[in-house]
Coordinates of C-alpha atoms in Angstrom, one line a residue:
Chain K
X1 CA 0.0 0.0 0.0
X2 CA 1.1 3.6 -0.7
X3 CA 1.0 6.2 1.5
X4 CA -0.1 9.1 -0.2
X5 CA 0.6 12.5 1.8
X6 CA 1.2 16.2 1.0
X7 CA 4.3 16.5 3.3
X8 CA 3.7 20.1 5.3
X9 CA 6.2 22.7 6.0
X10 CA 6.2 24.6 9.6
X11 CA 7.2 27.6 10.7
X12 CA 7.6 28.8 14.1
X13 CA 8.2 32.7 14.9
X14 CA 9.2 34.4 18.1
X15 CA 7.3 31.8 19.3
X16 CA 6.6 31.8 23.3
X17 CA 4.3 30.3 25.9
X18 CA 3.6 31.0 29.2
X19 CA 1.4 29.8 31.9
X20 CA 0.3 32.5 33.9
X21 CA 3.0 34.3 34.9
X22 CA 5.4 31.5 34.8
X23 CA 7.4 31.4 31.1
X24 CA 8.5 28.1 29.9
X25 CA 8.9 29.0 26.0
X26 CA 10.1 32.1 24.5
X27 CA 11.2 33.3 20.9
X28 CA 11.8 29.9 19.6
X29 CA 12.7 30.4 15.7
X30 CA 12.6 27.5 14.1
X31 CA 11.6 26.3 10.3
X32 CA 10.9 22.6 9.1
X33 CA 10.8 21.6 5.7
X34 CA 8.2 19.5 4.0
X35 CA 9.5 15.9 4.7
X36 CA 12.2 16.8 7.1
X37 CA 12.6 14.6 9.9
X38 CA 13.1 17.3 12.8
X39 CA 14.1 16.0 16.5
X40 CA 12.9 18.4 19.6
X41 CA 15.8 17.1 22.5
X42 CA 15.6 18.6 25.6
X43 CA 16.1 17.7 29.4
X44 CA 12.8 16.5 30.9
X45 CA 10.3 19.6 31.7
X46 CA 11.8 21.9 29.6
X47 CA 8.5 22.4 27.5
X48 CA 9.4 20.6 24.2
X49 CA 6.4 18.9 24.4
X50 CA 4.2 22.2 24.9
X51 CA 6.1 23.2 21.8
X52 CA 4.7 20.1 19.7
X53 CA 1.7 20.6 21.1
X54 CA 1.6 24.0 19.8
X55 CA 1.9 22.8 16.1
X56 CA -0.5 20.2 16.4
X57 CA -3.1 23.0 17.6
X58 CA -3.5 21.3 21.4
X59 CA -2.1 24.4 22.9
X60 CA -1.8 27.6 21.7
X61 CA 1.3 29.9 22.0
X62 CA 0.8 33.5 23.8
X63 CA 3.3 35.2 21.9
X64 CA 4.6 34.6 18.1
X65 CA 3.0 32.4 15.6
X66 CA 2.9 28.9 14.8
X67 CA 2.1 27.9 10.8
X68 CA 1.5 24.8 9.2
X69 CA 1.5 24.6 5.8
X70 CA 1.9 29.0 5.4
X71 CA -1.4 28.9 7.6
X72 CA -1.9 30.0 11.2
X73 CA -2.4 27.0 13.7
X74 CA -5.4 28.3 15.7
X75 CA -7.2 25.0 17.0
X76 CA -7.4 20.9 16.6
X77 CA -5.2 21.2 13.1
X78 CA -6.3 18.5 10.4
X79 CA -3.1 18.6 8.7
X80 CA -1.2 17.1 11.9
X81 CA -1.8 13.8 13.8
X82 CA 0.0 13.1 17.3
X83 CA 1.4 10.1 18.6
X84 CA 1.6 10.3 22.5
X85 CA 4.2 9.0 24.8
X86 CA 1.2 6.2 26.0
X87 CA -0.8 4.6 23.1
X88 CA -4.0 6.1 24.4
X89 CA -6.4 3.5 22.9
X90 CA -10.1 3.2 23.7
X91 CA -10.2 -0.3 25.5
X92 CA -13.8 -0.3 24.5
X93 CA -12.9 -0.6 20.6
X94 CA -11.0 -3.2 18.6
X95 CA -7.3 -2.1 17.2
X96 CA -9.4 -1.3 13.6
X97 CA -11.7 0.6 15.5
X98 CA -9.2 2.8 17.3
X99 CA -7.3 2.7 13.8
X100 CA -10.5 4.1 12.5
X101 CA -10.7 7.1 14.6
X102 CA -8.1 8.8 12.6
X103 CA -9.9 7.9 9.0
X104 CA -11.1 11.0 6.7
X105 CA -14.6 12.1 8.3
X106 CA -15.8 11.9 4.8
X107 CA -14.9 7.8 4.2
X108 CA -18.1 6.2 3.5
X109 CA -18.9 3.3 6.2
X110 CA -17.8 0.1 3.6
X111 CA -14.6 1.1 3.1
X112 CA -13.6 2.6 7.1
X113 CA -12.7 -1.3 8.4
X114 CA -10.8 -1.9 5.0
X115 CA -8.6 1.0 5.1
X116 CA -8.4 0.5 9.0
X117 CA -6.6 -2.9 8.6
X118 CA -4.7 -1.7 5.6
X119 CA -3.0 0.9 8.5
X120 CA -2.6 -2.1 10.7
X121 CA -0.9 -4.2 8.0
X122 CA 1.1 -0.6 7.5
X123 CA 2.5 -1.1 11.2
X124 CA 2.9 -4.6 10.7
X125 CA -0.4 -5.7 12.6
X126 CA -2.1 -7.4 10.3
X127 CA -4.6 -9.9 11.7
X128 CA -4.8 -7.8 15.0
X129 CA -7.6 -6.0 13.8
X130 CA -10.2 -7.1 16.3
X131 CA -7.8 -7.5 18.9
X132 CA -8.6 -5.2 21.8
X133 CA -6.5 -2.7 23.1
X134 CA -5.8 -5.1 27.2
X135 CA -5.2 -8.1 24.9
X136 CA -2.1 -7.1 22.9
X137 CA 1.8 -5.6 24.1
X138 CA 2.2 -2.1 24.8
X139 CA 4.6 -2.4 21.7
X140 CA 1.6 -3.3 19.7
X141 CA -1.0 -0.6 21.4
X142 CA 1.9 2.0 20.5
X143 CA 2.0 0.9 17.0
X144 CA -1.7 0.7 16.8
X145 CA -1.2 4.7 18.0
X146 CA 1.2 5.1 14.9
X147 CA -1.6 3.6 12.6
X148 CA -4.1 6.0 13.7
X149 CA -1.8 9.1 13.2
X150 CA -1.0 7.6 10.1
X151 CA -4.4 6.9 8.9
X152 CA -5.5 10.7 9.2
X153 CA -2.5 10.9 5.8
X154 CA -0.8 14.2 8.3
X155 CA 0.9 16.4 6.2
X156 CA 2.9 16.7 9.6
X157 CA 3.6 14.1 12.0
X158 CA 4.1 15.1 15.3
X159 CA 5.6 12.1 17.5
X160 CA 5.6 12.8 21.7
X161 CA 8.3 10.9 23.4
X162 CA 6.4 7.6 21.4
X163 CA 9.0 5.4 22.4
X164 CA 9.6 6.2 25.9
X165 CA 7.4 4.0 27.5
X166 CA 8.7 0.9 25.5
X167 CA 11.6 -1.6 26.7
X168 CA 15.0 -1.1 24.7
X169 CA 14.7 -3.8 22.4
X170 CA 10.6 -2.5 21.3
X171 CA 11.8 0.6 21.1
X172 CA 14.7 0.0 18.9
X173 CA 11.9 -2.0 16.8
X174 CA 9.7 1.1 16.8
X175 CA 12.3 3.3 15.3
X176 CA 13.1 1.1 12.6
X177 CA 9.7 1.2 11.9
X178 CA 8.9 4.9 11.8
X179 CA 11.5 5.4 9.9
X180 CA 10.5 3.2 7.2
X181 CA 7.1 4.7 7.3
X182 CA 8.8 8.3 7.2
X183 CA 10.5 7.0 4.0
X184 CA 7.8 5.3 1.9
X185 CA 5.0 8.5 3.1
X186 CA 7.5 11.5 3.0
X187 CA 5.5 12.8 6.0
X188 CA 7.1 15.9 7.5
X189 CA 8.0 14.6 11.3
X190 CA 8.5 16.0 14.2
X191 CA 9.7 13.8 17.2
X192 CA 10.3 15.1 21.0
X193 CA 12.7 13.1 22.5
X194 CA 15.5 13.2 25.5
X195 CA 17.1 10.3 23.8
X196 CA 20.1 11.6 21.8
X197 CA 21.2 8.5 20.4
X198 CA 17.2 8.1 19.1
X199 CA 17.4 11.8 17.7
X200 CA 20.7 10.7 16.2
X201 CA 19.0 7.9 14.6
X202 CA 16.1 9.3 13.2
X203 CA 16.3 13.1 12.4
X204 CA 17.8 15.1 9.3
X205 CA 17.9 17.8 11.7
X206 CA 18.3 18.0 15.7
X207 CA 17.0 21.2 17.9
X208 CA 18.6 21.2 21.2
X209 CA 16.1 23.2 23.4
X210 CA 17.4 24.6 26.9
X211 CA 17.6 27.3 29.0
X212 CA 15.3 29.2 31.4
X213 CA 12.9 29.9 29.8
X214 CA 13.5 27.4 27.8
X215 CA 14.6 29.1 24.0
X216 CA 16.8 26.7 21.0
X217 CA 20.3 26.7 22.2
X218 CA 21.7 24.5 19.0
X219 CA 20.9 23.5 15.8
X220 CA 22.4 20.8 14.4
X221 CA 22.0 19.2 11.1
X222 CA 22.6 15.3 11.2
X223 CA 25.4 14.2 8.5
X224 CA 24.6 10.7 6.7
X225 CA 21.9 9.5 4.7
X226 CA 18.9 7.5 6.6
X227 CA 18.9 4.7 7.7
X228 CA 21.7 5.3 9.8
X229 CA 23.0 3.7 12.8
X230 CA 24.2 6.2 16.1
X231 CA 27.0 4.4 16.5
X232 CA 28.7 5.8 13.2
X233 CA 31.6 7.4 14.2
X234 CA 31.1 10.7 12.6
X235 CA 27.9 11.1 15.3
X236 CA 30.0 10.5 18.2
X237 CA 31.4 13.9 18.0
X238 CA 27.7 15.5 17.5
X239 CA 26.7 12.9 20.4
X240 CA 29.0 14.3 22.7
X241 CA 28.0 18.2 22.0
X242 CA 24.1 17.3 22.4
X243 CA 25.0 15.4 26.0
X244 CA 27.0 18.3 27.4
X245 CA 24.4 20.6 25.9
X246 CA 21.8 18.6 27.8
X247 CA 24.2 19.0 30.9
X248 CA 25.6 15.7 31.0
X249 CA 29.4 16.3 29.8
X250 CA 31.9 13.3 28.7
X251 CA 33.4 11.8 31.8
X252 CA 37.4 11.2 31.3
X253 CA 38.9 8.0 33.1
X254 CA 40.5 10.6 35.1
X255 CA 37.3 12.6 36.2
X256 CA 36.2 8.7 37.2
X257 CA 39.1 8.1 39.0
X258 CA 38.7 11.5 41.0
X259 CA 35.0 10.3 41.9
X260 CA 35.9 6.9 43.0
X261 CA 38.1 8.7 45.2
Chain J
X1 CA 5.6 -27.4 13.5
X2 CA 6.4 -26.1 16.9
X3 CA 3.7 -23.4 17.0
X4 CA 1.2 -26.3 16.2
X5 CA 2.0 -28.4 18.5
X6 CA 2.0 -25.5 20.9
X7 CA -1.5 -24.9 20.3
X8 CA -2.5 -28.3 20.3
X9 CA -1.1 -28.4 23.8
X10 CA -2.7 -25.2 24.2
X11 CA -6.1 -26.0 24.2
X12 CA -6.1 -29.2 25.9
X13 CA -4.6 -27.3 28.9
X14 CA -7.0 -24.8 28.5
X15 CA -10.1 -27.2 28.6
X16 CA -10.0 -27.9 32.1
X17 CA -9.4 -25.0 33.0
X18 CA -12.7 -23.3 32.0
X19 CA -14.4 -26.6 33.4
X20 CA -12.4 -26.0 36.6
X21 CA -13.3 -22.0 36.8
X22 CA -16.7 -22.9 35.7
X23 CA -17.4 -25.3 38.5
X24 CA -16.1 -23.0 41.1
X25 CA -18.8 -20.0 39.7
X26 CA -21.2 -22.5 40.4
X27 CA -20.3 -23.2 43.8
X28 CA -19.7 -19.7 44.4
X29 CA -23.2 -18.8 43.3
X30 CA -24.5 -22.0 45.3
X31 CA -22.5 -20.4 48.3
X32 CA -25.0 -17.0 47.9
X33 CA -27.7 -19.8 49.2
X34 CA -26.6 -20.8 52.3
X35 CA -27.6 -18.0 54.5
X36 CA -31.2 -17.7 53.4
X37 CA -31.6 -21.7 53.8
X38 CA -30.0 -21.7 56.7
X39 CA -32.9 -18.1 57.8
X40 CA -35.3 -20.5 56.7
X41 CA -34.9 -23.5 58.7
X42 CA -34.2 -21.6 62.0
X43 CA -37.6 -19.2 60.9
X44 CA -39.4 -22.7 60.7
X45 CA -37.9 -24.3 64.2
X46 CA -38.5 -20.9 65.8
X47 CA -42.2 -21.0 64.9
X48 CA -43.1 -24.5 65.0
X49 CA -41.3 -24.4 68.3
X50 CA -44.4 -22.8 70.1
X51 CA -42.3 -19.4 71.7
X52 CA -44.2 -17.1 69.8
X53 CA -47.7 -16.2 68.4
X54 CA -48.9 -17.6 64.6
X55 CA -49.5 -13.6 64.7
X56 CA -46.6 -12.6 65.9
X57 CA -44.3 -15.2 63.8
X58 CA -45.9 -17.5 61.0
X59 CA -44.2 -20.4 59.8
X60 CA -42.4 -20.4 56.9
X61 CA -45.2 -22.7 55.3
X62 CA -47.9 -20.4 56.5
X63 CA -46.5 -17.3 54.2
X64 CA -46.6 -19.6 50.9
X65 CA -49.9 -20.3 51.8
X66 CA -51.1 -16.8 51.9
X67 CA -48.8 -17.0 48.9
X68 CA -50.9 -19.1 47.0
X69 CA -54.2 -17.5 48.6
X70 CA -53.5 -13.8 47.4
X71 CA -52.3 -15.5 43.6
X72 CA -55.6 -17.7 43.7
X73 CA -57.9 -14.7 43.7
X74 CA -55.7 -12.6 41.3
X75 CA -54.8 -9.8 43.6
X76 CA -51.1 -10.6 44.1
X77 CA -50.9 -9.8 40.7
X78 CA -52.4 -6.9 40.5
X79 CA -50.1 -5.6 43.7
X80 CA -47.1 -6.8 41.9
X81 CA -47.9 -5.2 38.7
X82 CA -48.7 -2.2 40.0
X83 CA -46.0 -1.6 42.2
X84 CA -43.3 -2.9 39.2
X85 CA -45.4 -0.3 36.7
X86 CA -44.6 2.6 39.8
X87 CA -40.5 1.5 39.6
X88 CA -40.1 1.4 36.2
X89 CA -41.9 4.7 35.1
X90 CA -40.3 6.6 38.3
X91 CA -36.8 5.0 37.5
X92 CA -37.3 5.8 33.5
X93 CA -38.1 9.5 34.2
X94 CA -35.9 9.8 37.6
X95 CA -32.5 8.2 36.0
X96 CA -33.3 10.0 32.7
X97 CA -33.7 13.6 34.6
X98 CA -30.3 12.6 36.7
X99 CA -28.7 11.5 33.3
X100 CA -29.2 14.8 31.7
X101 CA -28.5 17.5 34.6
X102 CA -25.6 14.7 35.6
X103 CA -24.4 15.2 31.9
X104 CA -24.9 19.1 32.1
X105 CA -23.1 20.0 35.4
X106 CA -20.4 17.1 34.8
X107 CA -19.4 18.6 31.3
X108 CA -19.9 22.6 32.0
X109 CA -17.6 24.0 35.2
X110 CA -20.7 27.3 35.2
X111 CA -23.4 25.3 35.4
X112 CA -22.0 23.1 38.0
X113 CA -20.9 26.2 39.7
X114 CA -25.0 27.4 39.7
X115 CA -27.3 24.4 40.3
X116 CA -25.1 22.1 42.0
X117 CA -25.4 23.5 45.7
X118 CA -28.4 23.7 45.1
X119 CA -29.1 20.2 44.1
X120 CA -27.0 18.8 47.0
X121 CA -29.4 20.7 49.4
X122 CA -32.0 19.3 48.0
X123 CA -30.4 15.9 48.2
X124 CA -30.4 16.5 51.5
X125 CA -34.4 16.0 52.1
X126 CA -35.6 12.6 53.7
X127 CA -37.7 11.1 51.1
X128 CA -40.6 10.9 53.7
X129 CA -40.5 14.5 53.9
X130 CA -41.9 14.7 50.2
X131 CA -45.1 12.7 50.5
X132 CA -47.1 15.3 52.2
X133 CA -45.9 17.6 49.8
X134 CA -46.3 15.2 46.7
X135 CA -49.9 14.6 48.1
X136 CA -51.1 17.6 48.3
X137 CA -49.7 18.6 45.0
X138 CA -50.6 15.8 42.8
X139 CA -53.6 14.2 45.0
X140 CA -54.0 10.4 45.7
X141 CA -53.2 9.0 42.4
X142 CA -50.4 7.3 40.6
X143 CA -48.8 11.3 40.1
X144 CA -47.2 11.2 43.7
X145 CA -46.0 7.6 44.0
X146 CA -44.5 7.6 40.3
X147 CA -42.8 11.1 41.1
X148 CA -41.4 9.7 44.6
X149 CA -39.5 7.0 43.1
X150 CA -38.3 9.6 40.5
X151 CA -36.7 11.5 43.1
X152 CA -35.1 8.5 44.4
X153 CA -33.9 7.0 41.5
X154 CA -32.6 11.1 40.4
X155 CA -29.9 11.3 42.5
X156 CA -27.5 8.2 42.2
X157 CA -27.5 8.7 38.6
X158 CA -26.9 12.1 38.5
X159 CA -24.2 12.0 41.4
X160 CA -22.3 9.6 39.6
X161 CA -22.5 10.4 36.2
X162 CA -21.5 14.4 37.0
X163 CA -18.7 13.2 39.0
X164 CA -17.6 10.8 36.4
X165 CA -18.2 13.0 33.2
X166 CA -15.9 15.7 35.3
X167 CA -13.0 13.7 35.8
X168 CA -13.3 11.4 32.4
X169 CA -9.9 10.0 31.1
X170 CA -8.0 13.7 29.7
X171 CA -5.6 11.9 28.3
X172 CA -8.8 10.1 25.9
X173 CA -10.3 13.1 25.8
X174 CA -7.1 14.9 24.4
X175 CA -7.0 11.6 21.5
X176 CA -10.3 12.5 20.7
X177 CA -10.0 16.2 20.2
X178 CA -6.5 15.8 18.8
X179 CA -8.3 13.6 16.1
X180 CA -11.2 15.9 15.1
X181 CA -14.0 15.3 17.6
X182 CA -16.0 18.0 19.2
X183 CA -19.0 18.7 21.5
X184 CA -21.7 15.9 21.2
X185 CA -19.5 13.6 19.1
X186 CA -16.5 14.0 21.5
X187 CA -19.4 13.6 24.3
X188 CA -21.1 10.2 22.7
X189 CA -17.6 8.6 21.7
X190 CA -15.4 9.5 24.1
X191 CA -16.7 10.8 27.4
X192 CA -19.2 8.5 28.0
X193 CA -18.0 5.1 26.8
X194 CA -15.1 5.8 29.1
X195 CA -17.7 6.7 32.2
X196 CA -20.4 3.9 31.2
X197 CA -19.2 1.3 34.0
X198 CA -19.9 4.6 36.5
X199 CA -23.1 5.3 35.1
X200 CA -24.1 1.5 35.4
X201 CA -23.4 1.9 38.8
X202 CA -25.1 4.8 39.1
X203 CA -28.0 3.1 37.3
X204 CA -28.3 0.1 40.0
X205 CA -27.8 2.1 43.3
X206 CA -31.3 4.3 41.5
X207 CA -32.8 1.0 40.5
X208 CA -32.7 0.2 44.4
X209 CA -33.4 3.6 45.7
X210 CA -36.6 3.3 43.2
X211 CA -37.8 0.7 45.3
X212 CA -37.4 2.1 48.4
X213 CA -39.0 5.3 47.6
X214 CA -41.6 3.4 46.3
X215 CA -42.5 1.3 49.5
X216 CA -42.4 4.6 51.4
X217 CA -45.0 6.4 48.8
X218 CA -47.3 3.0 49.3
X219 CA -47.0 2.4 52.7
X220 CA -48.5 6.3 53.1
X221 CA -51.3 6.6 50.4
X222 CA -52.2 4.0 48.0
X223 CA -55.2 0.8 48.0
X224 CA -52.8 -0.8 46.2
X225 CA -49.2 -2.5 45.2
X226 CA -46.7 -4.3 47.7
X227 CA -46.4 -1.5 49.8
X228 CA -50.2 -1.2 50.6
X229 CA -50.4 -4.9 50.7
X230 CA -47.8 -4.1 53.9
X231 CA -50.0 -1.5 55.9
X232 CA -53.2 -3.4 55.3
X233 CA -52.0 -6.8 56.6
X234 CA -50.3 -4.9 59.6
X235 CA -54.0 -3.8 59.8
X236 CA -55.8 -7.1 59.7
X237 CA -53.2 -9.0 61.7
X238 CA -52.4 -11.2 58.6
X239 CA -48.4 -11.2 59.4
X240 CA -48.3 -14.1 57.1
X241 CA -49.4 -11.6 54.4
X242 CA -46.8 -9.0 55.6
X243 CA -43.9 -11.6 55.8
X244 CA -44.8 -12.3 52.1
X245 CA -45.2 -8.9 51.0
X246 CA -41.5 -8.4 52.5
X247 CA -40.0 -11.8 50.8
X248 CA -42.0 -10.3 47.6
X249 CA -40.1 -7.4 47.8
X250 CA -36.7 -8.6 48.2
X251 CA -37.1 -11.3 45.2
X252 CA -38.6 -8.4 43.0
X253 CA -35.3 -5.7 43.4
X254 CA -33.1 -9.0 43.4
X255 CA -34.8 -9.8 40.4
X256 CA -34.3 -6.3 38.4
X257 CA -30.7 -6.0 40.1
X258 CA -29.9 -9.0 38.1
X259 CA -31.8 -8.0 34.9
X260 CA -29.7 -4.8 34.7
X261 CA -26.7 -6.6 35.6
X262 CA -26.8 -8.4 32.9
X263 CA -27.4 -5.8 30.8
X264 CA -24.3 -4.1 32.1
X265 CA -22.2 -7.0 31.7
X266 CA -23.4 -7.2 27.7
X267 CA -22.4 -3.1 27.5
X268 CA -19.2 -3.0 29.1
X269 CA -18.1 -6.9 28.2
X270 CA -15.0 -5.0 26.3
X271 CA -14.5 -2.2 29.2
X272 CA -11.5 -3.3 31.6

């Protein structure tokens, strides 16, 4: 099956957000390409997920604009779909019923269970379809997650710490897997993580957000083509940077040998 | 090859099993009968053992004659109908009103902020308190009795399902906005799929509180239905009669506890 999608650029100005009278975002620049693979890294609570939430239209920026696609973001956008850190199924529904949530409004009745399972097959789930949500692996329930995003053809994809919850060897699975799905779609993709070596992985492009309030510190563009593996040794320069820039600098066998002390 | 025999072994474990878990629901629901045989036979010793009254205490054998005496002339029906008639349009209209205000002042923090004080002060009435009211309002005829068990069956429902429409799943809430859905889809996909085991809850505590309120409106004015059938036997000194009426109504708000249970279990038989 193809996935046909209009890959969306975005554009972020002078973008901030603050709660109250507490900031957490302020004048974040930033501009995505259609198709480019974009990673948000940042230490836990620094807002990166506010700031995906802001493109998707979830939450709405109090200072600066947000556009997808050269139009303002001003509510629940139909141009992105989000994949959350937890799959977020409805336990009452089968997987193809949860899959079907994120189907065109407009898709007559036949054809919503056939496409569903076609987006199942997409994540390699084919016959899970009415499988419920308790009965499979939170591996599967994320990638059911995936199918739904992907079923709503998002000219952006805007992925929240997806594979956080998962256990390493899942999660290694799941990024494999997006990144297929990235490549056959051309979907435009945004991914929060903390993970550097996942960021490394995945994105064309990696925006290191710290600070207080949080603003972009770094941007980096990842060298190599895609499908890449982190442990290429041009990344382990970039690696390094995006640790200490995360405030977790290389340790030297001295600096060990001064702790054990 | 593996995987089939894997299977195979599969389900010949599984058999069992089910037998096994099967048999134990049986004894489990065989356990439920215990305490009322074991009421029964100390009821019968007690009265056939001479230390009180037929008046005071009847045997057990005594009541299922009147039992059969009241069905004979066609009046236990009527009492039984009647009063079932009283629960079910009081519950209809009482669980429906709770349903809709529940829905209302669950979903909308300004509407809670208006009528809910207001409704908890009400709550606060003793049913009793209403008859007089009710009576003089609506007069002696099916308007006060059905409106009684309306109030009682109002309030689980609409406790419950405002508390659990308020704090329904965000994060389900958030996959359904985030995905398109808005007021009364968002509402009938989302919100209250995720509550429904709440509102079935809701639904059963009315169900019972239906038939409480309705023995109160019977006992006070009505020349007919199980409640009456209570205050006229106390009247006559038929306390077989009275002990029946009561057996009566346990079995009948067993009974409909079940039926709705089961209805329940067919709704949320995919809910965790």
């Amino acid at each position: 099956m193809t996935i046909t999608t209009a890959p969306a650029g975005v554009s972020l100005r002078g973008v901030g957000r603050a709660f109250g009278d507490h900031v957490v975002l302020r004048d974040i620049d930033l501009e995505i390409a259609p198709g480019e693979v974009t990673a948000l890294l940042g230490a836990s609570g620094c807002g990166k997920s506010t700031l995906l939430r802001m493109i998707g239209g979830l939450d709405l920026a109090t200072s600066g604009s947000v556009r997808v696609d050269g139009h303002d973001v001003t509510g629940i956008d139909p141009r992105c779909a989000v994949v959350f850190q937890e799959p977020r199924l409805l336990p009452w529904r089968t997987l193809a019923g949860n899959v079907a949530l994120g189907l065109p409004r407009d898709l007559p009745r036949n054809r919503r269970d056939a496409e569903s399972r076609q987006w199942l097959a997409e994540v390699e789930l084919h016959g899970f379809a009415g499988h419920r949500p308790r009965q499979v692996s939170g591996g599967m329930a994320q990638r059911t997650a995936l199918a739904r995003a992907l079923a709503r053809r998002p000219g952006v994809l805007l992925l929240d710490e997806p594979f956080a919850a998962l256990d390493a060897l899942t999660r290694l699975r799941m990024q494999d897997l997006v990144e297929d799905v990235q490549r056959r779609s051309g979907t435009t993709v945004v991914l929060v993580t903390h993970d550097v070596d996942e960021a490394l992985k995945l994105a064309d492009r990696v925006v290191l957000l710290g600070g207080a309030p949080t603003g972009v510190s770094v941007v980096l563009d990842v060298p190599g083509d895609r499908p890449r593996d982190h442990h290429q040794p041009e990344l382990a320069a970039l690696r390094s940077e995006l640790l200490a820039g995360l405030g977790v600098p290389r340790r030297t066998p001295l600096e060990r040998e001064t702790h054990a002390r | 090859m593996t995987l089939i025999e894997a299977t195979g072994a599969d389900e010949e474990t599984a058999k069992p099993v089910r037998k096994r878990a099967a048999g134990r629901n049986w004894r489990l629901a065989a356990a439920g009968l215990v305490l009322p045989v074991v009421v029964l036979v100390v009821w019968q010793v007690t009265a056939a053992s001479g230390l009180y009254s037929s008046a005071q205490l009847p045997s057990p054998l005594s009541v299922l004659d009147a039992l059969g005496e009241l069905a004979g002339d066609g009046s236990l029906w009527t009492h039984i109908a009647i009063s079932v008639q009283r629960v079910v349009a009081g519950f209809a209209a009482g669980a429906g009103a709770g349903f809709l205000l529940g829905a209302v002042v669950g979903l909308s923090a300004r509407a809670r902020a208006f009528v809910a004080p207001s409704i908890a002060a009400l709550r606060a009435v003793p049913s009793l308190a209403w008859v007089p009211l009710l009576l003089l309002w609506f007069g002696i005829g099916e308007g006060p009795k059905i409106t009684l068990v309306a109030i009682g069956s109002f309030f689980p429902v609409y406790t419950t399902v405002s508390a659990a429409l308020a704090h329904a799943d965000a994060h389900l809430v958030e996959v359904g906005r985030a995905y398109g859905l808005r007021g009364g889809e968002l509402l009938g996909r989302i919100m209250l799929p995720s509550v429904a085991p709440a509102i079935f809850s809701g639904l059963r505590l009315a169900l019972a509180q239906g038939w409480l309120f309705l023995v109160a409106a019977e006992l006070i004015a009505s020349s007919m239905g199980l409640g009456f059938l209570l205050t006229d036997s106390q009247n006559t000194g038929r306390t077989d009669i009275l002990l029946m009426a009561i057996v009566l109504l346990a079995t009948l708000g067993k009974v409909c506890d079940v039926l709705l249970g089961l209805v329940e279990r067919r709704v949320l038989r995919f809910h965790k």
